Amino acid sequence: MAESRHFAVNTAYGIDVSSGSVTVVRAVRKRKSTSCEMVYDGPSDTANPSFTEARTRAVAEFAQGKATIAACVPVSSSTVRWLKTPFASVSKSRQVLPSLLDIQLPFPLEKCAHVFPMIVPEDGRVRALAVAVQRESLESRIEECRSLFAAPVVLDHEGLAIWSQSHAEKPLDPGTLRVTACVRPDRIVLVLGRAEALMSAHSCLLPEANAPEAFAARVHRILHADLQGESGSAVEWVWTGPGADDKAAIALFEEHLKSERIASFDTHENNVSFLARAVAGRSLSTAVPCDLRTGEHVHEQTIQWRRRRSLRFAGAYAAAGILICLLNLAWVRVLENHESRLQESLTEAARDIYGPGVQYGQEVRMAREAVADKVALRAPFTRAFGESPSRTLAACMEVAAAAGLEFETLTVRSDALALKGTADDWDHCEQIKTLAVKLGYEPKLDREDAGADERVHFNFRGGRI
Amino acid sequence: MRGDGITRFAWIIAAAALLCAGGLTLRSWGIGREMKGRIARKAADLDTLRGLKAGSANERAAVATYEALSSKTVVPLRDVLSEAGVSDKAEIRERDARPVSSGWTLRRMDVIFDELPLKGLGAFLSVAEKQRPPWQLVECHITASEKAGRDARVTLLMETLEKKE
């Protein structure tokens, strides 16, 4: 498959050679659009200063690697076919496409240069547009271009170029059928398609084209064959090519072409440079790339671009690899620094408690041992500043008085609280439980139903949480 | 041909760099996992040490507070009872006395009241804790009296810190 070369250059010379005349367009790709400038239109004549100047300019820009040169193989010496594979997978389909194309070709595939510029999954199968040209024709076309102007780097397909340029200049609504008729000095090229894609391309020789009735009959045969099952579809007809400016001839054709099928006629602008614009623009674009210079016919510039691109990818991968290596080293270094700072803090904190001579890895143990002896000796001092059991006692007394509790025994320690007594109501015992929770004890309350004394006997125990 | 050689060399370099990157990533992942574990342990140890240091500082501050007292001799419990205006019939027994930090002695006394109004108990504890050095309640056991009224049998364990000057 042809590769897009959008990464390579922003300038392209599109050449349209036919019957000894040359049309050259210089296209420059900008951010969102491509602008075209007509460089030369006339016979290939080295004695003509304009021709020489145009060729010198194009060759110089090409030699500096600033521009590419594009041309196309005519529809008459090439084949365009839509192929359908039985697979849903595009990669699988790619493997069988050459075999499918081989069946369709009137000559062996080995003698052809072929590309599949469009491969689209459709209804669980894959459809592919195949373009093929015999190597002999390809070589003679390259030679023709070389002798008339310059050897092209990219050799596009005339039908595809006409179709995409027609759609670019006069956009089609989805589903609408269009025939773009490119009137050339020696033939008329008919390209049929919808907005989505080209359907077929045909070439009519000029003698046939000069006889309007015969031409119209040929057109209707083509439409009938290509639009089988689409009898109701109206077709939009658009003229282009150098001959499209001959209003009288076009009017004559339209008169004979008028039918139920062909609903409207239109004409493109700047028709002389239409095909040259098309090939130049397409060589700078990524849409439906098609370069029939494949295999042994690949241009040296294309080889260099591919090599450069390969180098660029290799460089990017190498840079990514090196970056990942550096990130890894940096990450480990950061962790090491963090650990070493933490170790320093640890040693310092242990030294503050234990004194000098703290062993690595034994910091906590040694500090704990150093503190353990002092803790027992200093505990009474800290206890004096802690929560006193006398406060618990006072709080219990207060609650008992308020809730009408009577104690039989009451034991208060800093770590435990035990109460045994009676209450005049089942729920009043709860108040001592609430207090215990508030003071940080885990309560356990047992109650008995009121006995002969009509009081609820309870037993409360609480341990410090 | 020369260009192909350069391209091939560039891809070899790229493959080597990616291979190194993969190897280093695996190595770093292993090292990082181990180091993260060690770092977490060290951070926990550091927290423990900081806790110990803070506890130690609190203890030192508590000792310093006692050291700052104008008198380091404790008021006898009998005097405390008198000041609180409760029964002087309480039985007072020294349970133990042991040296603690910085030349101080911890003294613990059992105080037993056969019959004591609960109001009197509150007054006694309040006065005891106001002494400098203070008498602290360690344990209190109250048993209701058989007799009617608010009197009870009270057993207290009191402690104080004292330093002979």
Coordinates of N, CA and C in Angstrom, one line a residue, chain A residues 136-265:
Chain A
E136 N 5.2 -2.4 -17.6 CA 5.6 -1.8 -18.9 C 5.0 -0.4 -19.1
S137 N 3.7 -0.3 -18.8 CA 3.0 0.9 -18.9 C 3.5 1.9 -17.9
L138 N 3.8 1.4 -16.7 CA 4.3 2.3 -15.7 C 5.7 2.9 -16.1
E139 N 6.5 2.0 -16.6 CA 7.8 2.4 -17.0 C 7.7 3.4 -18.1
S140 N 6.8 3.2 -19.1 CA 6.7 4.1 -20.2 C 6.2 5.4 -19.8
R141 N 5.3 5.4 -18.8 CA 4.7 6.6 -18.2 C 5.8 7.4 -17.5
I142 N 6.6 6.7 -16.7 CA 7.7 7.4 -16.0 C 8.6 8.1 -17.1
E143 N 8.9 7.3 -18.1 CA 9.8 7.8 -19.1 C 9.2 9.0 -19.9
E144 N 7.9 8.9 -20.1 CA 7.2 10.0 -20.8 C 7.3 11.3 -20.0
C145 N 7.0 11.1 -18.7 CA 7.1 12.3 -17.8 C 8.5 12.8 -17.7
R146 N 9.5 11.9 -17.7 CA 10.9 12.3 -17.6 C 11.3 13.1 -18.9
S147 N 10.8 12.6 -20.0 CA 11.2 13.2 -21.3 C 10.5 14.5 -21.5
L148 N 9.3 14.6 -21.0 CA 8.5 15.9 -21.2 C 8.7 16.9 -20.2
F149 N 9.0 16.5 -18.9 CA 9.3 17.5 -17.9 C 10.3 16.9 -16.9
A150 N 9.9 16.1 -16.0 CA 10.8 15.5 -15.0 C 10.2 14.2 -14.5
A151 N 11.0 13.3 -14.0 CA 10.6 12.0 -13.5 C 9.8 12.2 -12.3
P152 N 8.6 11.6 -12.2 CA 7.8 11.8 -11.0 C 8.2 11.0 -9.8
V153 N 8.1 11.5 -8.6 CA 8.4 10.7 -7.4 C 7.2 9.9 -7.1
V154 N 6.1 10.5 -7.2 CA 4.8 9.8 -6.9 C 4.0 9.7 -8.2
L155 N 3.5 8.5 -8.4 CA 2.7 8.2 -9.6 C 1.3 7.8 -9.2
D156 N 0.4 8.7 -9.2 CA -0.9 8.5 -8.7 C -1.8 7.9 -9.8
H157 N -3.0 7.7 -9.6 CA -4.0 7.1 -10.6 C -4.9 8.3 -11.0
E158 N -5.0 8.4 -12.3 CA -5.7 9.5 -12.9 C -7.2 9.6 -12.4
G159 N -7.9 8.4 -12.4 CA -9.3 8.4 -11.9 C -9.4 8.8 -10.5
L160 N -8.6 8.3 -9.6 CA -8.6 8.7 -8.2 C -8.4 10.2 -8.0
A161 N -7.4 10.7 -8.8 CA -7.0 12.1 -8.7 C -8.2 13.0 -9.1
I162 N -8.8 12.6 -10.2 CA -9.9 13.4 -10.7 C -11.1 13.4 -9.7
W163 N -11.3 12.2 -9.2 CA -12.4 12.0 -8.3 C -12.3 12.8 -7.0
S164 N -11.1 12.7 -6.4 CA -10.9 13.4 -5.1 C -10.8 14.9 -5.3
Q165 N -10.3 15.4 -6.4 CA -10.2 16.8 -6.7 C -11.6 17.4 -6.9
S166 N -12.4 16.6 -7.7 CA -13.8 17.0 -8.0 C -14.6 17.1 -6.7
H167 N -14.4 16.1 -5.8 CA -15.1 16.1 -4.5 C -14.6 17.3 -3.6
A168 N -13.3 17.6 -3.7 CA -12.8 18.6 -2.9 C -13.3 20.0 -3.4
E169 N -13.4 20.2 -4.7 CA -13.8 21.5 -5.2 C -15.3 21.7 -5.2
K170 N -16.0 20.7 -5.5 CA -17.5 20.7 -5.4 C -18.0 19.6 -4.6
P171 N -18.0 19.8 -3.2 CA -18.4 18.7 -2.3 C -19.7 18.1 -2.7
L172 N -19.8 16.8 -2.5 CA -21.0 16.0 -2.8 C -21.7 15.7 -1.5
D173 N -23.1 15.7 -1.6 CA -23.8 15.2 -0.4 C -23.7 13.7 -0.3
P174 N -23.7 13.2 0.9 CA -23.6 11.7 1.0 C -24.7 11.0 0.2
G175 N -24.3 10.0 -0.5 CA -25.3 9.2 -1.2 C -25.5 9.7 -2.7
T176 N -25.1 11.0 -3.0 CA -25.4 11.5 -4.3 C -24.4 10.9 -5.3
L177 N -24.9 10.6 -6.5 CA -24.0 10.0 -7.5 C -23.5 11.1 -8.4
R178 N -22.2 11.0 -8.8 CA -21.6 12.0 -9.7 C -20.8 11.3 -10.7
V179 N -20.8 11.9 -11.9 CA -19.9 11.5 -13.0 C -19.0 12.8 -13.2
T180 N -17.7 12.6 -13.1 CA -16.8 13.7 -13.4 C -16.2 13.4 -14.8
A181 N -16.5 14.2 -15.7 CA -15.9 13.9 -17.1 C -14.8 14.9 -17.3
C182 N -13.6 14.3 -17.5 CA -12.4 15.1 -17.7 C -12.1 15.1 -19.2
V183 N -12.3 16.2 -19.9 CA -12.2 16.3 -21.3 C -10.7 16.6 -21.6
R184 N -10.0 15.6 -22.1 CA -8.5 15.8 -22.4 C -8.3 15.9 -23.9
P185 N -7.2 16.4 -24.3 CA -7.0 16.6 -25.8 C -7.2 15.3 -26.6
D186 N -6.9 14.1 -26.1 CA -7.0 12.9 -26.9 C -8.2 12.0 -26.4
R187 N -8.8 12.2 -25.2 CA -9.8 11.3 -24.7 C -10.6 12.0 -23.6
I188 N -11.7 11.4 -23.3 CA -12.5 11.9 -22.2 C -12.5 10.8 -21.1
V189 N -12.1 11.2 -19.9 CA -12.1 10.3 -18.7 C -13.3 10.4 -17.9
L190 N -14.0 9.3 -17.7 CA -15.3 9.4 -16.9 C -15.0 8.7 -15.6
V191 N -15.3 9.4 -14.5 CA -15.1 8.9 -13.2 C -16.4 8.9 -12.5
L192 N -16.9 7.8 -12.0 CA -18.2 7.7 -11.4 C -18.0 7.3 -9.9
G193 N -18.8 8.0 -9.1 CA -18.7 7.7 -7.7 C -19.7 8.4 -6.8
R194 N -19.7 8.1 -5.5 CA -20.5 8.8 -4.6 C -19.6 9.6 -3.7
A195 N -20.1 10.3 -2.7 CA -19.3 11.2 -1.8 C -18.3 10.3 -1.1
E196 N -18.8 9.1 -0.7 CA -18.0 8.2 0.1 C -16.7 7.7 -0.7
A197 N -16.9 7.4 -2.0 CA -15.7 6.8 -2.7 C -16.0 6.8 -4.2
L198 N -14.9 6.6 -4.9 CA -15.0 6.4 -6.3 C -15.5 5.0 -6.6
M199 N -16.4 4.9 -7.6 CA -17.0 3.6 -8.0 C -16.2 3.0 -9.2
S200 N -16.1 3.7 -10.2 CA -15.4 3.2 -11.4 C -14.8 4.3 -12.2
A201 N -13.9 4.0 -13.1 CA -13.2 5.0 -14.0 C -13.2 4.4 -15.4
H202 N -13.5 5.2 -16.4 CA -13.5 4.8 -17.8 C -12.8 5.8 -18.7
S203 N -12.3 5.3 -19.8 CA -11.6 6.3 -20.7 C -12.3 6.1 -22.1
C204 N -12.7 7.2 -22.7 CA -13.3 7.1 -24.0 C -12.3 7.8 -25.0
L205 N -12.1 7.2 -26.1 CA -11.1 7.8 -27.0 C -11.8 9.0 -27.7
L206 N -11.0 9.9 -28.2 CA -11.5 11.1 -28.8 C -12.4 10.9 -30.0
P207 N -12.1 10.0 -30.9 CA -13.0 9.8 -32.1 C -14.4 9.5 -31.6
E208 N -14.5 8.7 -30.6 CA -15.8 8.3 -30.0 C -16.4 9.5 -29.3
A209 N -15.6 10.2 -28.6 CA -16.0 11.4 -27.9 C -16.5 12.5 -28.8
N210 N -15.9 12.5 -30.0 CA -16.3 13.6 -30.9 C -17.6 13.3 -31.6
A211 N -18.1 12.1 -31.5 CA -19.4 11.8 -32.0 C -20.4 11.8 -30.8
P212 N -21.1 12.8 -30.6 CA -21.9 13.0 -29.4 C -22.9 11.8 -29.2
E213 N -23.5 11.3 -30.2 CA -24.5 10.2 -30.0 C -23.8 9.0 -29.5
A214 N -22.7 8.7 -30.2 CA -21.9 7.5 -29.8 C -21.4 7.6 -28.4
F215 N -21.0 8.8 -28.0 CA -20.4 9.1 -26.7 C -21.6 8.9 -25.6
A216 N -22.8 9.5 -26.0 CA -23.9 9.4 -25.0 C -24.3 7.9 -24.9
A217 N -24.3 7.2 -25.9 CA -24.7 5.8 -25.9 C -23.7 5.0 -25.0
R218 N -22.4 5.4 -25.1 CA -21.4 4.7 -24.3 C -21.6 5.0 -22.8
V219 N -21.8 6.3 -22.6 CA -22.1 6.8 -21.2 C -23.2 6.0 -20.6
H220 N -24.3 5.9 -21.3 CA -25.5 5.2 -20.8 C -25.3 3.8 -20.5
R221 N -24.4 3.2 -21.4 CA -24.1 1.7 -21.2 C -23.2 1.6 -19.9
I222 N -22.3 2.6 -19.7 CA -21.5 2.5 -18.5 C -22.4 2.7 -17.2
L223 N -23.2 3.7 -17.3 CA -24.1 4.0 -16.1 C -25.0 2.8 -15.9
H224 N -25.5 2.2 -16.9 CA -26.4 1.0 -16.7 C -25.6 -0.2 -16.1
A225 N -24.4 -0.3 -16.5 CA -23.6 -1.4 -16.0 C -23.1 -1.1 -14.5
D226 N -22.7 0.1 -14.3 CA -22.2 0.4 -13.0 C -23.2 0.7 -11.9
L227 N -24.4 1.1 -12.4 CA -25.5 1.4 -11.4 C -26.6 0.3 -11.4
Q228 N -26.2 -0.9 -11.5 CA -27.2 -2.0 -11.5 C -27.9 -2.0 -10.1
G229 N -29.2 -2.0 -10.2 CA -30.0 -2.1 -8.9 C -30.2 -0.7 -8.4
E230 N -29.8 0.3 -9.1 CA -30.0 1.7 -8.6 C -30.7 2.5 -9.7
S231 N -31.7 1.9 -10.2 CA -32.3 2.5 -11.4 C -32.9 3.9 -11.1
G232 N -33.3 4.2 -9.9 CA -33.9 5.5 -9.6 C -32.9 6.6 -9.3
S233 N -31.7 6.2 -9.2 CA -30.7 7.2 -8.7 C -30.4 8.2 -9.8
A234 N -30.5 9.5 -9.4 CA -30.2 10.6 -10.4 C -28.7 10.8 -10.3
V235 N -28.1 11.2 -11.4 CA -26.7 11.4 -11.5 C -26.4 12.9 -11.7
E236 N -25.4 13.4 -11.0 CA -24.9 14.8 -11.2 C -23.7 14.7 -12.1
W237 N -23.7 15.5 -13.2 CA -22.6 15.4 -14.2 C -21.8 16.7 -14.0
V238 N -20.4 16.5 -13.9 CA -19.5 17.7 -13.8 C -18.4 17.6 -14.8
W239 N -18.3 18.6 -15.6 CA -17.2 18.7 -16.6 C -15.9 19.3 -16.1
T240 N -14.8 18.8 -16.5 CA -13.6 19.4 -16.2 C -12.5 19.0 -17.3
G241 N -11.3 19.4 -17.1 CA -10.3 19.1 -18.1 C -10.1 20.3 -19.1
P242 N -9.0 20.3 -19.9 CA -8.8 21.4 -20.8 C -10.0 21.6 -21.8
G243 N -10.6 20.5 -22.2 CA -11.7 20.6 -23.2 C -13.0 21.2 -22.6
A244 N -13.1 21.3 -21.3 CA -14.3 21.7 -20.6 C -14.6 23.2 -20.9
D245 N -13.6 23.9 -21.3 CA -13.8 25.3 -21.6 C -14.4 25.6 -23.0
D246 N -14.5 24.5 -23.8 CA -15.1 24.7 -25.1 C -16.6 24.5 -24.9
K247 N -17.2 25.7 -24.7 CA -18.7 25.8 -24.4 C -19.6 25.1 -25.4
A248 N -19.2 25.3 -26.7 CA -20.1 24.8 -27.8 C -20.1 23.3 -27.8
A249 N -18.8 22.7 -27.6 CA -18.7 21.2 -27.6 C -19.4 20.6 -26.4
I250 N -19.3 21.3 -25.3 CA -19.9 20.8 -24.1 C -21.4 20.8 -24.2
A251 N -21.9 21.9 -24.8 CA -23.4 22.1 -24.9 C -23.9 21.0 -25.8
L252 N -23.2 20.6 -26.8 CA -23.6 19.5 -27.8 C -23.6 18.2 -27.0
F253 N -22.6 18.0 -26.2 CA -22.6 16.7 -25.5 C -23.8 16.7 -24.5
E254 N -24.0 17.8 -23.8 CA -25.1 17.8 -22.8 C -26.4 17.5 -23.4
E255 N -26.6 18.0 -24.7 CA -27.9 17.8 -25.4 C -28.1 16.3 -25.6
H256 N -27.1 15.6 -25.9 CA -27.2 14.2 -26.2 C -27.3 13.4 -24.9
L257 N -26.6 13.9 -23.9 CA -26.5 13.2 -22.6 C -27.8 13.3 -21.8
K258 N -28.6 14.3 -22.0 CA -29.8 14.6 -21.2 C -30.7 13.4 -21.2
S259 N -31.0 13.0 -20.0 CA -31.9 11.8 -19.8 C -32.5 11.8 -18.4
E260 N -33.3 10.8 -18.1 CA -33.9 10.8 -16.8 C -32.8 10.6 -15.7
R261 N -31.8 9.8 -16.2 CA -30.7 9.5 -15.3 C -29.9 10.7 -14.9
I262 N -29.5 11.5 -15.9 CA -28.6 12.6 -15.6 C -29.4 13.9 -15.4
A263 N -29.4 14.3 -14.1 CA -30.3 15.4 -13.7 C -29.8 16.8 -13.9
S264 N -28.5 16.9 -13.8 CA -27.9 18.2 -13.8 C -26.5 18.2 -14.4
F265 N -26.1 19.4 -14.9 CA -24.7 19.5 -15.5 C -24.0 20.7 -14.8

